CSV table of C-alpha atoms in Angstrom, one decimal:
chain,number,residue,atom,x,y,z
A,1,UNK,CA,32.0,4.7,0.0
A,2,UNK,CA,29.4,4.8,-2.8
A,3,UNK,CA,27.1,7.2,-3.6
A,4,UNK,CA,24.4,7.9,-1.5
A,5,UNK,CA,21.7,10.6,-2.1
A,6,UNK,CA,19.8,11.5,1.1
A,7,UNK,CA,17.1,13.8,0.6
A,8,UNK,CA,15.9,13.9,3.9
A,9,UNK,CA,17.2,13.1,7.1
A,10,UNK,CA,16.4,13.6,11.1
A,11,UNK,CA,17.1,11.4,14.2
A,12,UNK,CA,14.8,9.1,13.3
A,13,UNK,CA,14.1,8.2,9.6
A,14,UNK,CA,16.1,9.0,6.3
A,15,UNK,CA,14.2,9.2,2.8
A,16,UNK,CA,17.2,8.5,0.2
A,17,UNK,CA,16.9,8.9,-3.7
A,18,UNK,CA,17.6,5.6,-5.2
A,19,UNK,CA,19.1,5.7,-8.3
A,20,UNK,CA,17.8,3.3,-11.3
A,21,UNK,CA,19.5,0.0,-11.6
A,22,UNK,CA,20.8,-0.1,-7.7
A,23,UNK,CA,19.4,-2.9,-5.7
A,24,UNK,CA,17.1,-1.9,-2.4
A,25,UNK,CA,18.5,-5.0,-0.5
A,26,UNK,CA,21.6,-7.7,-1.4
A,27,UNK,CA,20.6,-10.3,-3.8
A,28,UNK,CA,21.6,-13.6,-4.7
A,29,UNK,CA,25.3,-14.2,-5.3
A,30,UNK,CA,28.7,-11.7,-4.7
A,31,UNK,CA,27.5,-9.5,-7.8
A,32,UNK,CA,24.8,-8.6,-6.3
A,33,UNK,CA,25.6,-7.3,-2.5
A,34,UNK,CA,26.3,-3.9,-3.4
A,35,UNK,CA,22.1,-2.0,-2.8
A,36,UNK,CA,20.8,0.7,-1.0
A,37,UNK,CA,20.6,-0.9,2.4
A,38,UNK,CA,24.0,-1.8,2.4
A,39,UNK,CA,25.3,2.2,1.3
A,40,UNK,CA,23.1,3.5,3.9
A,41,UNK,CA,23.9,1.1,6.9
A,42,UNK,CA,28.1,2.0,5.8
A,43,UNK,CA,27.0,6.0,6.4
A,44,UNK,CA,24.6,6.3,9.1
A,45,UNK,CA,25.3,2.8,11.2
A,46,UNK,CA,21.7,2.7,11.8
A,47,UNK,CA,19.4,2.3,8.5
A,48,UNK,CA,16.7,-0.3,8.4
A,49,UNK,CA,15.0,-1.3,5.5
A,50,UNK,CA,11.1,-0.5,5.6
A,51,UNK,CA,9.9,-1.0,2.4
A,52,UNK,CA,12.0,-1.3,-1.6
A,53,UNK,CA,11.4,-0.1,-4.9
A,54,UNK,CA,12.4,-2.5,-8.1
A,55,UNK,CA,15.6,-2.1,-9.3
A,56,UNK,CA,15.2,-0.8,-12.4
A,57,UNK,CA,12.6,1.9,-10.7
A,58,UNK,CA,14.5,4.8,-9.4
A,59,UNK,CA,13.3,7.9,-6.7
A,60,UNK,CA,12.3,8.0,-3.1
A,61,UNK,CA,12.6,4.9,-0.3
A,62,UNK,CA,12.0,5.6,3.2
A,63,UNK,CA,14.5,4.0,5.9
A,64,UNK,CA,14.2,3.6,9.8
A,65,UNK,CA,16.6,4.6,12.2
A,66,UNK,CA,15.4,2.4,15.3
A,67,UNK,CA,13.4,-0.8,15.5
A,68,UNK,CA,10.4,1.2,16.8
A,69,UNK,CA,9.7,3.4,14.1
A,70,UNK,CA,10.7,0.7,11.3
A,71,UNK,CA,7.9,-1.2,13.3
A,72,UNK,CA,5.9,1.8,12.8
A,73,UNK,CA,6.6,3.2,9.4
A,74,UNK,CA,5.8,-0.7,8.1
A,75,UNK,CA,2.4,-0.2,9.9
A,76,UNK,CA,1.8,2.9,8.3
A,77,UNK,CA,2.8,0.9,4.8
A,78,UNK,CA,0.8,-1.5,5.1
A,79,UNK,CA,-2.4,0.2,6.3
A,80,UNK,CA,-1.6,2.3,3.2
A,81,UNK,CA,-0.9,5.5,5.3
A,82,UNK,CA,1.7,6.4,3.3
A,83,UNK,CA,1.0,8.8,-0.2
A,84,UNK,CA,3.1,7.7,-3.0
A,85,UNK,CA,3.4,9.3,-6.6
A,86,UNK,CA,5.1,7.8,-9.1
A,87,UNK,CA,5.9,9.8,-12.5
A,88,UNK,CA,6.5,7.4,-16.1
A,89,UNK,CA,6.5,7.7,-19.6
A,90,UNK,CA,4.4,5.0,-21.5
A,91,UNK,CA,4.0,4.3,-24.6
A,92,UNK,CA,1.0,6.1,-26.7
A,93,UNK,CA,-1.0,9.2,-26.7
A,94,UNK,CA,-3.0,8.1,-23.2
A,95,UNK,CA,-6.3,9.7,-23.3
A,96,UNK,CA,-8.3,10.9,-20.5
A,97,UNK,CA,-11.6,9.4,-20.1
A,98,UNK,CA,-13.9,12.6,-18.5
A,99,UNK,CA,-16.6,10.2,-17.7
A,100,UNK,CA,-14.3,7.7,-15.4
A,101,UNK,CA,-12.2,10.7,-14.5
A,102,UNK,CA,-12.6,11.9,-10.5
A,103,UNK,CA,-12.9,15.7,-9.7
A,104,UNK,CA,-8.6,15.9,-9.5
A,105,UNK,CA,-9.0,13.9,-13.0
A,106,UNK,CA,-7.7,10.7,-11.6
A,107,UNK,CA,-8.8,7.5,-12.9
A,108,UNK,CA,-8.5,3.6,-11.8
A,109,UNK,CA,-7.0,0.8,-13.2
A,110,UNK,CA,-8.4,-2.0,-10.9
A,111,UNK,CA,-7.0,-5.7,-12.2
A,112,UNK,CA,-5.9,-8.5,-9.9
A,113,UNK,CA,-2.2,-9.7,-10.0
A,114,UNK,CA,-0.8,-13.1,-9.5
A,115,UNK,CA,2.7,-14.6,-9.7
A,116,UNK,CA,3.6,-16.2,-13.4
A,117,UNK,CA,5.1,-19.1,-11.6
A,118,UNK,CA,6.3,-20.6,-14.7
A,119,UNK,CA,8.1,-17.1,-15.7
A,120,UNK,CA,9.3,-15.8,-12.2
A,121,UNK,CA,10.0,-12.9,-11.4
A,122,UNK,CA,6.9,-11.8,-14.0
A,123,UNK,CA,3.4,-10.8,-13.1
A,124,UNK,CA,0.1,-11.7,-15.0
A,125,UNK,CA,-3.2,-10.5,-14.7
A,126,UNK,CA,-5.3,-13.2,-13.4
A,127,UNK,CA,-8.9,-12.6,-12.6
A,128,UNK,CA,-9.6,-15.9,-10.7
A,129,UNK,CA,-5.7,-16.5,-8.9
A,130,UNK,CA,-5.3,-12.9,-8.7
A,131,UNK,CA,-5.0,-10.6,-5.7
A,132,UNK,CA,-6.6,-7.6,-5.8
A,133,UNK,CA,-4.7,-4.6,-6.9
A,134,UNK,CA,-5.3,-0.7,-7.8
A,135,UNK,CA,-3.6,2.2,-9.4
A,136,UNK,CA,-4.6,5.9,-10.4
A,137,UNK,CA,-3.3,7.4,-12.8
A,138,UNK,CA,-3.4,10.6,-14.8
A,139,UNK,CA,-1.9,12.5,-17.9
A,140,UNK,CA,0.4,15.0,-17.3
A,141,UNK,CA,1.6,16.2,-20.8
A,142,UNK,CA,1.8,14.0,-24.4
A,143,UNK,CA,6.0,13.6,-25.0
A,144,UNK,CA,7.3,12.8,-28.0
A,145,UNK,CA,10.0,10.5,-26.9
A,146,UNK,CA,12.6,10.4,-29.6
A,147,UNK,CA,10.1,10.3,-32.4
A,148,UNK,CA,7.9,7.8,-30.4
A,149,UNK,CA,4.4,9.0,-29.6
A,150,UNK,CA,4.1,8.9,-25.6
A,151,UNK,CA,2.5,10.1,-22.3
A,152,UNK,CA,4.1,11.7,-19.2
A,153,UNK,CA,2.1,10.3,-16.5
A,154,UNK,CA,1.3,9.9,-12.9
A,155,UNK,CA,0.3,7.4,-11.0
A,156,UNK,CA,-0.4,7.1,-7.6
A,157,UNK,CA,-0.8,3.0,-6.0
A,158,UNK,CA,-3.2,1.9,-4.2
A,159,UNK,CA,-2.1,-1.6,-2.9
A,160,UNK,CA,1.9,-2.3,-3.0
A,161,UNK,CA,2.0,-5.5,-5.4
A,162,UNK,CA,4.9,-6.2,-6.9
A,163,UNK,CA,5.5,-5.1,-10.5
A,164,UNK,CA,2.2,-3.3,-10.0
A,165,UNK,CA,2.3,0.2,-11.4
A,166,UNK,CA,4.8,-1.4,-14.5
A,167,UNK,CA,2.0,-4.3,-14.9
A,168,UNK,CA,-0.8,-2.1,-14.5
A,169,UNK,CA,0.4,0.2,-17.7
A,170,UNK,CA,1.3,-2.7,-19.8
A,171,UNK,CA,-2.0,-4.7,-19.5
A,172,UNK,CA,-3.7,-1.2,-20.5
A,173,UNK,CA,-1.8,-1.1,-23.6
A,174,UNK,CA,1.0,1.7,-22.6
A,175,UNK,CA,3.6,0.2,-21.2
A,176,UNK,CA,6.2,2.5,-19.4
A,177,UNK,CA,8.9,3.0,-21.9
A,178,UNK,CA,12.4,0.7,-21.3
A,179,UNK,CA,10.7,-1.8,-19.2
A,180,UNK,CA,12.9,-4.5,-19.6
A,181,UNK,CA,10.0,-7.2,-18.5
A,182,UNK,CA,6.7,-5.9,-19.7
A,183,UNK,CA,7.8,-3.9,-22.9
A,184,UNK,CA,8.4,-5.0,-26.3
A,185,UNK,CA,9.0,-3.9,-29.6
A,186,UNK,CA,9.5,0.5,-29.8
A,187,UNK,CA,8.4,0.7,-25.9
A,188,UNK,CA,11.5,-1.6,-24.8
A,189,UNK,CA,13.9,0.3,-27.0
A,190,UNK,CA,13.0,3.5,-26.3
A,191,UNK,CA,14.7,3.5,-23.5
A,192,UNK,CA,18.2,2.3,-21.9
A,193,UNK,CA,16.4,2.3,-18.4
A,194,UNK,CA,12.7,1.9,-17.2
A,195,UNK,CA,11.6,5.7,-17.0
A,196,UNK,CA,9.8,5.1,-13.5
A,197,UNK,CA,10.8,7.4,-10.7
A,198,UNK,CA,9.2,7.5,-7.3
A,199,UNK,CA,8.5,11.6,-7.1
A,200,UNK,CA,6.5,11.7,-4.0
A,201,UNK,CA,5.8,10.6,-0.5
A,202,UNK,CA,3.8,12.0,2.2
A,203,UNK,CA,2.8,10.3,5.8
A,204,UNK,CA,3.1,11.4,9.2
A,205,UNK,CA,6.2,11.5,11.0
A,206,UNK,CA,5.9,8.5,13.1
A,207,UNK,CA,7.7,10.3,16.2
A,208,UNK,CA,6.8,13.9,16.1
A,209,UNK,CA,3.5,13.3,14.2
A,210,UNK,CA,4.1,16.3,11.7
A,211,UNK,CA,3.3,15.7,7.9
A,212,UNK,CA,6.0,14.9,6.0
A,213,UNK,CA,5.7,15.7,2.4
A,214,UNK,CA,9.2,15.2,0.4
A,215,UNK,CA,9.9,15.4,-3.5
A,216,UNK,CA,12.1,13.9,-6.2
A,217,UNK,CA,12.0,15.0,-9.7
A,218,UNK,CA,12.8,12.3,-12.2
A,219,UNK,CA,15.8,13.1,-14.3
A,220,UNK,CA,13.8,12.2,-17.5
């Protein structure tokens, strides 16, 4: 079987580590039914999907052993219940802003999202199409990522669009560094994968109602 990296796992949910560059669910066409979903299902018999990360994204993904509490943990998605942290490297010395900055020293990036129908799968900004969309973020350290000047950051999402946090980064001048849609020039070719890992989740157990807080470090 292939790899499979379960960080967590009880009678009722698993939390997997999903590398970067492996599918969440089977896409179009024989090359691409090889994904998360599919691993899991051949080992435990009993993983359903609740929620995905993009492929090129790697780190945490929460799956459902039982209809109930896939029923459940999507409730708890969708009424944002769920904590998620996110660490990237962007391009640029990212700076701070004390003013905007909350007492933790988060800050907001509030644009509205819409499909680019005429370049699907991309993303735009769109203040009048757009659906409302928000991300914090913070500076961890300043990287110097092979000679380029970058940021170590974290971000935490506040609605689940797609593309968002990658989106979010780009249309504020840093783009995370190897996105292959939303990068150009040094930012694309900094890296030979997008350096986006899911590091965090917490939510309540939906069955014994204890706080789950689980970890991932990125491997960048």
């Amino acid at each position: 079987m292939s790899e499979l990296n379960c960080v967590y796992e009880d009678e009722h949910l698993l939390v997997l580590n999903k590398p970067s560059g492996l599918l969440c669910v089977p896409g179009r066409g024989p090359d691409k039914q090889d994904c998360l979903s599919l691993r899991a299902l051949q080992h435990f018999g009993d993983a359903l999907v609740v929620h995905r990360l993009d492929q090129a994204t790697s780190g945490l993904v929460i799956m459902a052993r039982n209809l109930p509490v896939q029923r459940q943990l999507s409730q708890a998605f969708a009424e944002r219940q769920v904590q998620k942290r996110y660490v990237a490297v962007v391009a640029g010395e990212l700076q701070q802003d004390p003013v905007a900055a909350d007492d933790e020293n988060w800050q907001l990036i509030d644009l509205p999202i819409a499909a680019d129908w005429e370049r699907r799968p991309l993303r735009i900004i769109n203040h009048e199409t757009g659906k409302s969309s928000q991300t914090l973020w913070k500076v961890l350290e300043p990287v110097n990522h092979y000679g380029l000047p970058a940021s170590r950051v974290l971000l935490s999402p506040l609605t689940g669009r797609t593309h968002q946090l990658r989106l979010h980064m780009a249309a504020t001048g840093h783009a995370i560094l190897g996105d292959a849609l939303y990068a150009s020039g040094e930012a694309l070719a900094a890296s030979p994968r997008l350096l986006l890992h899911a590091a965090a989740l917490e939510l309540t157990h939906p069955v014994t109602g204890t706080l789950l807080q689980i970890e991932s470090a990125p491997d960048f």
